[in-house]
PDB file of C-alpha atoms in Angstrom:
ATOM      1  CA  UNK S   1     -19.622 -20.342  16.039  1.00 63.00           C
ATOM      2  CA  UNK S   2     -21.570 -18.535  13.443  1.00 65.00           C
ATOM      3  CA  UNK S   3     -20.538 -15.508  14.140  1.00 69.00           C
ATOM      4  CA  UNK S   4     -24.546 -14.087  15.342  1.00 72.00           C
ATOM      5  CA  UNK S   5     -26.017 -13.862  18.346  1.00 78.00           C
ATOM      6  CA  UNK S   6     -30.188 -13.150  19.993  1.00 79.00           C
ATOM      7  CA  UNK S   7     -30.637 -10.193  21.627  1.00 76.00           C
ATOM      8  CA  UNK S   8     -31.412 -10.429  25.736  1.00 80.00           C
ATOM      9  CA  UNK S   9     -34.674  -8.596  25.165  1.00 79.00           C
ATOM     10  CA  UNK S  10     -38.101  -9.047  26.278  1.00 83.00           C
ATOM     11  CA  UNK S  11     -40.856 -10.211  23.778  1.00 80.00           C
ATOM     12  CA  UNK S  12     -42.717  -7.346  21.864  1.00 76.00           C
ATOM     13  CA  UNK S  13     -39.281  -5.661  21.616  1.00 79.00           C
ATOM     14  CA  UNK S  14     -38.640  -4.830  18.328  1.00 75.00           C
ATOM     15  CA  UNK S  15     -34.994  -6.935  18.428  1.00 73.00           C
ATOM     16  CA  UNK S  16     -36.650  -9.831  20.119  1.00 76.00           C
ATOM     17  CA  UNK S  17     -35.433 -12.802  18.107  1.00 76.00           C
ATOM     18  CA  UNK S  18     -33.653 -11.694  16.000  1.00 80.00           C
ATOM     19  CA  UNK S  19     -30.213 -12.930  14.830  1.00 76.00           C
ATOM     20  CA  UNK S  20     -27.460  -9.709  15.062  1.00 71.00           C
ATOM     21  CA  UNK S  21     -23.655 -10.089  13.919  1.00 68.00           C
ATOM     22  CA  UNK S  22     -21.620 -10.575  17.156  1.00 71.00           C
ATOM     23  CA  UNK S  23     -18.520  -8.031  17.976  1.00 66.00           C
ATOM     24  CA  UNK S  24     -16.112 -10.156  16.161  1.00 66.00           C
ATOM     25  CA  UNK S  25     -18.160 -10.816  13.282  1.00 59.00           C
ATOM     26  CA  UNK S  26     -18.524  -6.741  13.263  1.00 50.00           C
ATOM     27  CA  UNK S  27     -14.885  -6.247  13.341  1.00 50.00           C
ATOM     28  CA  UNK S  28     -13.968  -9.101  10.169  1.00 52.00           C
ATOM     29  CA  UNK S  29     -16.526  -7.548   8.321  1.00 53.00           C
ATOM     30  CA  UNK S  30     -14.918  -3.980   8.456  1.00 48.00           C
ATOM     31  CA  UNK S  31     -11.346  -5.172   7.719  1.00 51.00           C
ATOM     32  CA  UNK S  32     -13.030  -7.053   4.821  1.00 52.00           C
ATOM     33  CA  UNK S  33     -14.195  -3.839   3.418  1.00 51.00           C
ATOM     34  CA  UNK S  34     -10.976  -2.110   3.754  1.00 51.00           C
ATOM     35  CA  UNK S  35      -8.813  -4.608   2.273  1.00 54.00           C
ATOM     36  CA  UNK S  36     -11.418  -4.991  -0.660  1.00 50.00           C
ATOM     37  CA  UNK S  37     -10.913  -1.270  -1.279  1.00 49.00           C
ATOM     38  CA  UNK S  38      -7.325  -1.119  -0.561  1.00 52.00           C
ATOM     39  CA  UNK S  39      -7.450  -4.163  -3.786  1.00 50.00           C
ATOM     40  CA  UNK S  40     -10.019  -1.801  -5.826  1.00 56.00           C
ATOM     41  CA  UNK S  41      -7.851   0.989  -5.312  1.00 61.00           C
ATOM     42  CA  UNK S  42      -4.602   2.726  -6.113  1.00 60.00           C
ATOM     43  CA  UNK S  43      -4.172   4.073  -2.534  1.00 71.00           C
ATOM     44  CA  UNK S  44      -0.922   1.179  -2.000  1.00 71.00           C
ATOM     45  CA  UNK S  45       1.416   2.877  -5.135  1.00 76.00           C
ATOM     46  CA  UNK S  46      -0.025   6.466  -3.782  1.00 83.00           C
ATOM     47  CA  UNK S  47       1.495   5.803  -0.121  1.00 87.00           C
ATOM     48  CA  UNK S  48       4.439   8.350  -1.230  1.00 90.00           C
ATOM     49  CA  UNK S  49       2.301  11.229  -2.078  1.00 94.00           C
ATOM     50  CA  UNK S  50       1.107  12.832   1.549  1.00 96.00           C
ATOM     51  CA  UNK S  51       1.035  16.679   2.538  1.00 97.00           C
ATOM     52  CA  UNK S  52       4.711  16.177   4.514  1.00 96.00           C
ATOM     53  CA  UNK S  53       6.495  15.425   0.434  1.00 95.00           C
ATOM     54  CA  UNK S  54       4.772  17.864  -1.096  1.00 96.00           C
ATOM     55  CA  UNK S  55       6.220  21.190  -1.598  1.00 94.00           C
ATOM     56  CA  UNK S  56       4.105  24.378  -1.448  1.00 94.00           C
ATOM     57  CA  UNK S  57       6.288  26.451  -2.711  1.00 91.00           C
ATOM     58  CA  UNK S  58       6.343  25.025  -6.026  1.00 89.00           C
ATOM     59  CA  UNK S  59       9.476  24.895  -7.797  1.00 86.00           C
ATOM     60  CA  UNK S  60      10.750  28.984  -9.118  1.00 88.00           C
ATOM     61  CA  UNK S  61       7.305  29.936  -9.418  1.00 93.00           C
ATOM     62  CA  UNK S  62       6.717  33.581  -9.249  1.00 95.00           C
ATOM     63  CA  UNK S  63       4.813  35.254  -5.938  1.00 95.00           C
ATOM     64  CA  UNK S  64       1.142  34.666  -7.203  1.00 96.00           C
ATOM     65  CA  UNK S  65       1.568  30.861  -8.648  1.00 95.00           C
ATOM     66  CA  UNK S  66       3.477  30.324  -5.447  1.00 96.00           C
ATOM     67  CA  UNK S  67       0.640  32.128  -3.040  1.00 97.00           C
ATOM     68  CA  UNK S  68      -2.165  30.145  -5.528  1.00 97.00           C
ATOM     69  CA  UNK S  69      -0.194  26.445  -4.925  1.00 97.00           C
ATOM     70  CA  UNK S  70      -0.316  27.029  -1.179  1.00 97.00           C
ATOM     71  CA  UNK S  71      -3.640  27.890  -0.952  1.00 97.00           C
ATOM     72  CA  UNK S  72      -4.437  24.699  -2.211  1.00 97.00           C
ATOM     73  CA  UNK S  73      -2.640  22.894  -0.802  1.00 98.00           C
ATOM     74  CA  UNK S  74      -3.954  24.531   2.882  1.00 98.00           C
ATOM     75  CA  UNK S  75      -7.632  23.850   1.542  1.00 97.00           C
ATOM     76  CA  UNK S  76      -6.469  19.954   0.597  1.00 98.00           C
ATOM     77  CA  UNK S  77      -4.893  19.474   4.176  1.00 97.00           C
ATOM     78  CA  UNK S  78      -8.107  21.413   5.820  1.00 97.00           C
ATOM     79  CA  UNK S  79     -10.411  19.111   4.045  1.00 98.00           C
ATOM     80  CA  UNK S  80      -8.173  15.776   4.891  1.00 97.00           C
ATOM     81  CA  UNK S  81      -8.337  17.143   8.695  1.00 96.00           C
ATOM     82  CA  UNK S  82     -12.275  17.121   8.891  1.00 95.00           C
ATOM     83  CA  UNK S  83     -13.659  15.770   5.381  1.00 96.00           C
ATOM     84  CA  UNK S  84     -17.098  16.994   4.590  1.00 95.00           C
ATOM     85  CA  UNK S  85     -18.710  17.510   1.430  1.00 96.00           C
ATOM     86  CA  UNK S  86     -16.562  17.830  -1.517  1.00 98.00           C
ATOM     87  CA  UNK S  87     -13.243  18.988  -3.188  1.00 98.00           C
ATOM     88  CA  UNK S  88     -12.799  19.829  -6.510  1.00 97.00           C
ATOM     89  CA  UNK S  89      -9.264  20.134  -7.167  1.00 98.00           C
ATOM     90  CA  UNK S  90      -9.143  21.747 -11.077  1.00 97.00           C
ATOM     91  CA  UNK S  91      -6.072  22.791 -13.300  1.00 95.00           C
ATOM     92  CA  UNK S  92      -3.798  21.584 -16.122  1.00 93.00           C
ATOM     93  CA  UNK S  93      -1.402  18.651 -16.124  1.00 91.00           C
ATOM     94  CA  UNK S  94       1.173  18.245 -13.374  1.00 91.00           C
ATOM     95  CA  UNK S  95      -0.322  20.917 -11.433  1.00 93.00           C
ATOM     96  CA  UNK S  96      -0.453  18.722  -8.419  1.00 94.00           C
ATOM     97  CA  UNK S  97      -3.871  17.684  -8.252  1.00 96.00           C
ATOM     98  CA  UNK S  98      -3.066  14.173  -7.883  1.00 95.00           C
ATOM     99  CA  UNK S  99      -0.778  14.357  -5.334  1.00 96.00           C
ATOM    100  CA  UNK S 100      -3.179  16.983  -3.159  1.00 97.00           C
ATOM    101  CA  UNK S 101      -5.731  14.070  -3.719  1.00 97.00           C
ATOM    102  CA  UNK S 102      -3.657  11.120  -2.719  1.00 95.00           C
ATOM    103  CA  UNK S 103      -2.348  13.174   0.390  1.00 96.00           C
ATOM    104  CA  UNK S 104      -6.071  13.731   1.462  1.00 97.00           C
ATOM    105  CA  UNK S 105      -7.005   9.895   1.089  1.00 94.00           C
ATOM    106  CA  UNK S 106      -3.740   8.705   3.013  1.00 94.00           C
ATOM    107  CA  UNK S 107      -4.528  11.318   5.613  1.00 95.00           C
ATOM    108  CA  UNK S 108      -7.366  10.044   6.725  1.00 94.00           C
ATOM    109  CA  UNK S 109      -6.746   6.485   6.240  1.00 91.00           C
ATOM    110  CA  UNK S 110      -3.893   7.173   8.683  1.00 90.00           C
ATOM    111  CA  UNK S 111      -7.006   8.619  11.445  1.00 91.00           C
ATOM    112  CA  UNK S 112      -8.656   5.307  10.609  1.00 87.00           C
ATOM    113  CA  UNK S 113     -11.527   6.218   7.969  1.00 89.00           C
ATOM    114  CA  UNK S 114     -11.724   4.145   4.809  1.00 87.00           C
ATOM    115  CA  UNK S 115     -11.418   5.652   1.612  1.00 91.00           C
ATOM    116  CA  UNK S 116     -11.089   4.738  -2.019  1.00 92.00           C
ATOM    117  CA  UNK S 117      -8.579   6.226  -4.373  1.00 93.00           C
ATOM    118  CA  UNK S 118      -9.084   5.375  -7.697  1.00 92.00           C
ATOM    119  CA  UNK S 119      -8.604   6.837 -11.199  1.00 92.00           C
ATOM    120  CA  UNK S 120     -11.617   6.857 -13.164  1.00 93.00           C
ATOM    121  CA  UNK S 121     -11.333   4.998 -16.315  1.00 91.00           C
ATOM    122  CA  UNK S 122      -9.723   2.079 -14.276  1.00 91.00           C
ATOM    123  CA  UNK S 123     -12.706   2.574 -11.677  1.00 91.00           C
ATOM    124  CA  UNK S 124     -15.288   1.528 -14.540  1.00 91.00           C
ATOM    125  CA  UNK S 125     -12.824  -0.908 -15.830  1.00 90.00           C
ATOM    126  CA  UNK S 126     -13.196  -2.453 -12.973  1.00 88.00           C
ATOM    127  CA  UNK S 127     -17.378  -2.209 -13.238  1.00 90.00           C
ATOM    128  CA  UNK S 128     -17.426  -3.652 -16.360  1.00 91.00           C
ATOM    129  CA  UNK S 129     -14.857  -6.483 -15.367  1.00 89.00           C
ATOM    130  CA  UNK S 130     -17.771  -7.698 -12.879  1.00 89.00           C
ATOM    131  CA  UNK S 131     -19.542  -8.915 -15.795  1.00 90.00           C
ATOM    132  CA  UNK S 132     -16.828 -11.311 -16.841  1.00 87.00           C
ATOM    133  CA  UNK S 133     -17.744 -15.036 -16.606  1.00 88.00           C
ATOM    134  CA  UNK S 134     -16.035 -16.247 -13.173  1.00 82.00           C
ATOM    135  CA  UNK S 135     -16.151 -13.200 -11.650  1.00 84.00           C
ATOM    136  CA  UNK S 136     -15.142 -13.103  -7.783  1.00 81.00           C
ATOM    137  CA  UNK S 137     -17.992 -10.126  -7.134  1.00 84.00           C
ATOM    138  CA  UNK S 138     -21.275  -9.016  -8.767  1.00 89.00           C
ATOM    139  CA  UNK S 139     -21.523  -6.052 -10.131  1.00 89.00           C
ATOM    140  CA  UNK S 140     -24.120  -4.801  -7.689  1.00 91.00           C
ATOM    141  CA  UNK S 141     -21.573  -5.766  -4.800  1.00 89.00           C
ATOM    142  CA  UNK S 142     -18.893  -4.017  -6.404  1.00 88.00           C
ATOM    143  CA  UNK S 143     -20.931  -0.778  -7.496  1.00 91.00           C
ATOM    144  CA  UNK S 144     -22.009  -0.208  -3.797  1.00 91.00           C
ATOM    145  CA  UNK S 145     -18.468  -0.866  -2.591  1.00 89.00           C
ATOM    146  CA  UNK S 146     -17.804   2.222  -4.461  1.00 91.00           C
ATOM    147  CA  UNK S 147     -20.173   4.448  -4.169  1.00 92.00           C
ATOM    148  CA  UNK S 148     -20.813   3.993  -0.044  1.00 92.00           C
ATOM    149  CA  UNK S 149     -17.260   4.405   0.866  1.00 92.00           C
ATOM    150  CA  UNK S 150     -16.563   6.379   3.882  1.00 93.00           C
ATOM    151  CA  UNK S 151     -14.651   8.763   1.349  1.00 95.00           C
ATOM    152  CA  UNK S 152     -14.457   8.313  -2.691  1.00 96.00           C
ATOM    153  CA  UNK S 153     -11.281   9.889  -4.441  1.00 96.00           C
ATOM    154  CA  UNK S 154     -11.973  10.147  -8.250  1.00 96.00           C
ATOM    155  CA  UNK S 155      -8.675  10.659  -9.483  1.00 95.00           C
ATOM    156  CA  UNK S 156      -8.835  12.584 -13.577  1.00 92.00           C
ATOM    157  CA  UNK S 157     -12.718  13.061 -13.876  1.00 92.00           C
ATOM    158  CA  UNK S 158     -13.493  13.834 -17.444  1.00 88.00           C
ATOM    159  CA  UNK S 159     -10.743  11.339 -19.336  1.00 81.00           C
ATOM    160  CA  UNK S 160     -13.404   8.276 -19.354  1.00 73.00           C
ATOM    161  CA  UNK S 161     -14.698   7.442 -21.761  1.00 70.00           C
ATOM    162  CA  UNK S 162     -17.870   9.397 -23.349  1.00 75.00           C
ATOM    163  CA  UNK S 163     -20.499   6.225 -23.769  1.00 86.00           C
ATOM    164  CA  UNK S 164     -23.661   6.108 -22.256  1.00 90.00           C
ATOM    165  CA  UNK S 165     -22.979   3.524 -19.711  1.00 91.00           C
ATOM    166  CA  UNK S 166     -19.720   5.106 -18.469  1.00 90.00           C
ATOM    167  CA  UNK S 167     -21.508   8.551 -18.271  1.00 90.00           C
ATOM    168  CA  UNK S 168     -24.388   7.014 -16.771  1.00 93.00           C
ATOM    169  CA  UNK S 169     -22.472   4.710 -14.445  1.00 93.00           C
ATOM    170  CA  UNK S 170     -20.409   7.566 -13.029  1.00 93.00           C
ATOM    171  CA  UNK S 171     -23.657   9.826 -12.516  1.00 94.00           C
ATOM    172  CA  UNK S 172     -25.216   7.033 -10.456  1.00 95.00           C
ATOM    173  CA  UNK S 173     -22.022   6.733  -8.340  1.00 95.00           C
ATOM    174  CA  UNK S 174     -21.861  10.600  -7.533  1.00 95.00           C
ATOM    175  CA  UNK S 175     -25.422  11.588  -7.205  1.00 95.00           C
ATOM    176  CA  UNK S 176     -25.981   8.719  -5.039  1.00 96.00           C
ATOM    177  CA  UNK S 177     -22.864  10.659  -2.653  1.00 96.00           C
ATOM    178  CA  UNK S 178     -24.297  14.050  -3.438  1.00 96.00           C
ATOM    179  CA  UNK S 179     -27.995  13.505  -2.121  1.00 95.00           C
ATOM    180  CA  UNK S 180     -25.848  11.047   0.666  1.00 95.00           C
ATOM    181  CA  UNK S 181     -23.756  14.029   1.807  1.00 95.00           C
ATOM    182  CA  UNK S 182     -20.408  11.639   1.650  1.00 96.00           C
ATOM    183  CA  UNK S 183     -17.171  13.067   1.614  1.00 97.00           C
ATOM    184  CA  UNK S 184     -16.066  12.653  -1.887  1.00 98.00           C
ATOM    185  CA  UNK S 185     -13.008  14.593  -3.544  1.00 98.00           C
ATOM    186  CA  UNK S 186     -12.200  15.198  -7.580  1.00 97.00           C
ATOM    187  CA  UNK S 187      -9.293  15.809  -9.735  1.00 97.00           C
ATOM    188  CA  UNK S 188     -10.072  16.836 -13.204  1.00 96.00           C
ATOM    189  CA  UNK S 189      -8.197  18.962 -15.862  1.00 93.00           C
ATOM    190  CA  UNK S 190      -9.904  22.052 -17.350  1.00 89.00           C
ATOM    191  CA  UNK S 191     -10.123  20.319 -20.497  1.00 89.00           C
ATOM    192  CA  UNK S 192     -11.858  17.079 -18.500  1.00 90.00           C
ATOM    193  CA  UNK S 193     -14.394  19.792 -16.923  1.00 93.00           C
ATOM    194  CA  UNK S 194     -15.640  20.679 -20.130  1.00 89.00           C
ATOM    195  CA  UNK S 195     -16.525  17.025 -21.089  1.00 87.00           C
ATOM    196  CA  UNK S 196     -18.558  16.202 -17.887  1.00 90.00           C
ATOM    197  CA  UNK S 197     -22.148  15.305 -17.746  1.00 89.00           C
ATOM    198  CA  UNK S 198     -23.915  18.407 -17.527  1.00 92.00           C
ATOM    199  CA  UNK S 199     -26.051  16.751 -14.730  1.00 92.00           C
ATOM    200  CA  UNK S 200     -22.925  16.275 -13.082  1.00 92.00           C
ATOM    201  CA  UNK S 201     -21.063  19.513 -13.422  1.00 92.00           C
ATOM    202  CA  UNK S 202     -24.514  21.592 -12.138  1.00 94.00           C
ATOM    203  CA  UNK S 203     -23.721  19.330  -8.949  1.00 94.00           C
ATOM    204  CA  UNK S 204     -20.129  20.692  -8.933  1.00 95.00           C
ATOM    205  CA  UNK S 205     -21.583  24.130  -8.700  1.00 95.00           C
ATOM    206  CA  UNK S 206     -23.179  23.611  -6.459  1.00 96.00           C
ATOM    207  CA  UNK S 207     -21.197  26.042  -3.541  1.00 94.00           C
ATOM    208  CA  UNK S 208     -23.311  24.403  -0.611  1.00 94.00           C
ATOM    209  CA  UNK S 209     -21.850  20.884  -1.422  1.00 94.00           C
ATOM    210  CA  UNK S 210     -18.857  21.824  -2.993  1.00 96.00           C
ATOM    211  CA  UNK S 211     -15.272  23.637  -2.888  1.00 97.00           C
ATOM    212  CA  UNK S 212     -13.859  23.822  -6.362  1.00 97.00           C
ATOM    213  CA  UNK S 213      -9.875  24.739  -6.047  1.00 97.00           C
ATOM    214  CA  UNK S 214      -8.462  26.242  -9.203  1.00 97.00           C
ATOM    215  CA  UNK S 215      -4.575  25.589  -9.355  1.00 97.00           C
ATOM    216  CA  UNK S 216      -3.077  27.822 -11.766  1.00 95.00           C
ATOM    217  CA  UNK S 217       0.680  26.780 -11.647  1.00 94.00           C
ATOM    218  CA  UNK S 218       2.330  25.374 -14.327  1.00 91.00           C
ATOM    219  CA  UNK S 219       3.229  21.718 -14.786  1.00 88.00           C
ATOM    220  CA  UNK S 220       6.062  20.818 -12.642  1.00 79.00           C
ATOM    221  CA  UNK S 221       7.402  17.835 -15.028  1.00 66.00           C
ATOM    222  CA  UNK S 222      10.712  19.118 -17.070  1.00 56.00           C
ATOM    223  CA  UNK S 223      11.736  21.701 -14.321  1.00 54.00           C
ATOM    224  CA  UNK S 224      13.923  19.588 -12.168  1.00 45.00           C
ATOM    225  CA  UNK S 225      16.286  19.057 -15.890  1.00 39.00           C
ATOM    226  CA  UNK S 226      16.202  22.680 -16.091  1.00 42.00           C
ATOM    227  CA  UNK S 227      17.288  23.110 -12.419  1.00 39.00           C
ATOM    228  CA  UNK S 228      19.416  20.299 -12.357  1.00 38.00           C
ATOM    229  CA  UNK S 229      17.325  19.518  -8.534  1.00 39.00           C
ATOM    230  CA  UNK S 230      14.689  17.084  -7.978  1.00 36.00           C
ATOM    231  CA  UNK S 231      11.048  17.694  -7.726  1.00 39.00           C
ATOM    232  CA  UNK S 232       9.785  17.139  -4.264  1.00 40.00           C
ATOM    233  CA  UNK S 233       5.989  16.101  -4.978  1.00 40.00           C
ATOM    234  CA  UNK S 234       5.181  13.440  -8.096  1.00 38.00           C
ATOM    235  CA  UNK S 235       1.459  13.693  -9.805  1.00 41.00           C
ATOM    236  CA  UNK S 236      -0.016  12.619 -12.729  1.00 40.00           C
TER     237      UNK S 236
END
């Protein structure tokens, strides 16, 4: 009943006494995990935003903006479909970077990988809330919950704040994925790029590691009052 069990082996064997977690104990442990993330996350409010509500087209853009939105939104839904290294999804406000983002993380959530959407200022909020007296988690717990998630979504990289800590904190997180080789994806603003740790932008650059999407379409937010229609996709 305590969930472990000894390994049928013979002695000498490098298992030989030694207690394992049982199948079931395997199994609780996982859904732990994922509902801890799913808790840590914004994934639950970001159900909406998948590939199948968000329009390509873009809403009266002209032939190039159009062609540029689409090409993103193909890389987003390549990556989602087999997620390996990273994607940097760059471009001003209401672009559709967040949406892209969320779409990847419920994507694969839906082929049964874990993943972890979160926006970054709440994601070291919720660091520095580990430190609280009464805390349900230690901050170690928490910070490797984060940074050995199956896939990490960092939702407007560059709008943290600029301490030391928070810098520091957020380098830790990433390199630790970059040396890892997790599949980890980024939204940031080209105003946010220009505030990021340089340690952490020459890891961007890298083109080995890294896919860095540029969306150059305007911000979506005021055209459906102009058109009189509703926009099909919602971002931040």
């Amino acid at each position: 009943g305590l969930g472990y069990v000894r390994a049928d082996v013979p002695v000498g064997h490098p298992d030989f006494g030694r207690l394992v977690p049982c199948t079931c104990r395997l199994v609780e442990r996982a859904e732990q995990r994922v509902n801890t993330l799913r808790a840590l996350g914004d994934l639950g409010v970001m159900s909406r935003l998948t590939f199948e509500t968000f329009n390509p087209e873009g809403l009266s853009l002209p032939p190039d903006k159009q062609a540029n939105l689409r090409w993103a939104y193909e890389e987003a839904k390549s990556f989602a479909e087999n997620p390996k290294g990273w994607l940097v999804l760059r471009g001003g406000y209401g672009c559709g970077k967040t949406h892209l983002a969320a779409a990847v993380a419920n994507k694969v959530t839906r082929n049964g990988m874990s993943a972890l959407f979160v926006v970054v200022p709440d994601l070291l909020d919720h660091l520095r809330a580990t430190f609280q007296p009464g805390s349900a988690v230690s901050y170690d717990q928490r910070f490797n919950e984060v940074r050995r998630t199956k896939l990490l979504v960092l939702d407007d990289m560059g709008s943290q704040s600029a301490t030391q800590w928070a810098q520091e904190k957020l380098f830790q997180i990433l390199n630790y994925r970059y040396v890892a080789g997790l599949p980890t994806v980024i939204t940031v603003t080209t105003e946010g790029w220009e505030h990021l740790d340089d340690r952490l932008r020459s890891r961007l650059l890298d083109a080995t590691r890294c896919t860095i999407i540029d969306i150059n379409v305007p911000s979506y937010r005021g055209k459906s009052s102009e058109s009189g229609k509703t926009p099909r996709r919602s971002t931040r």
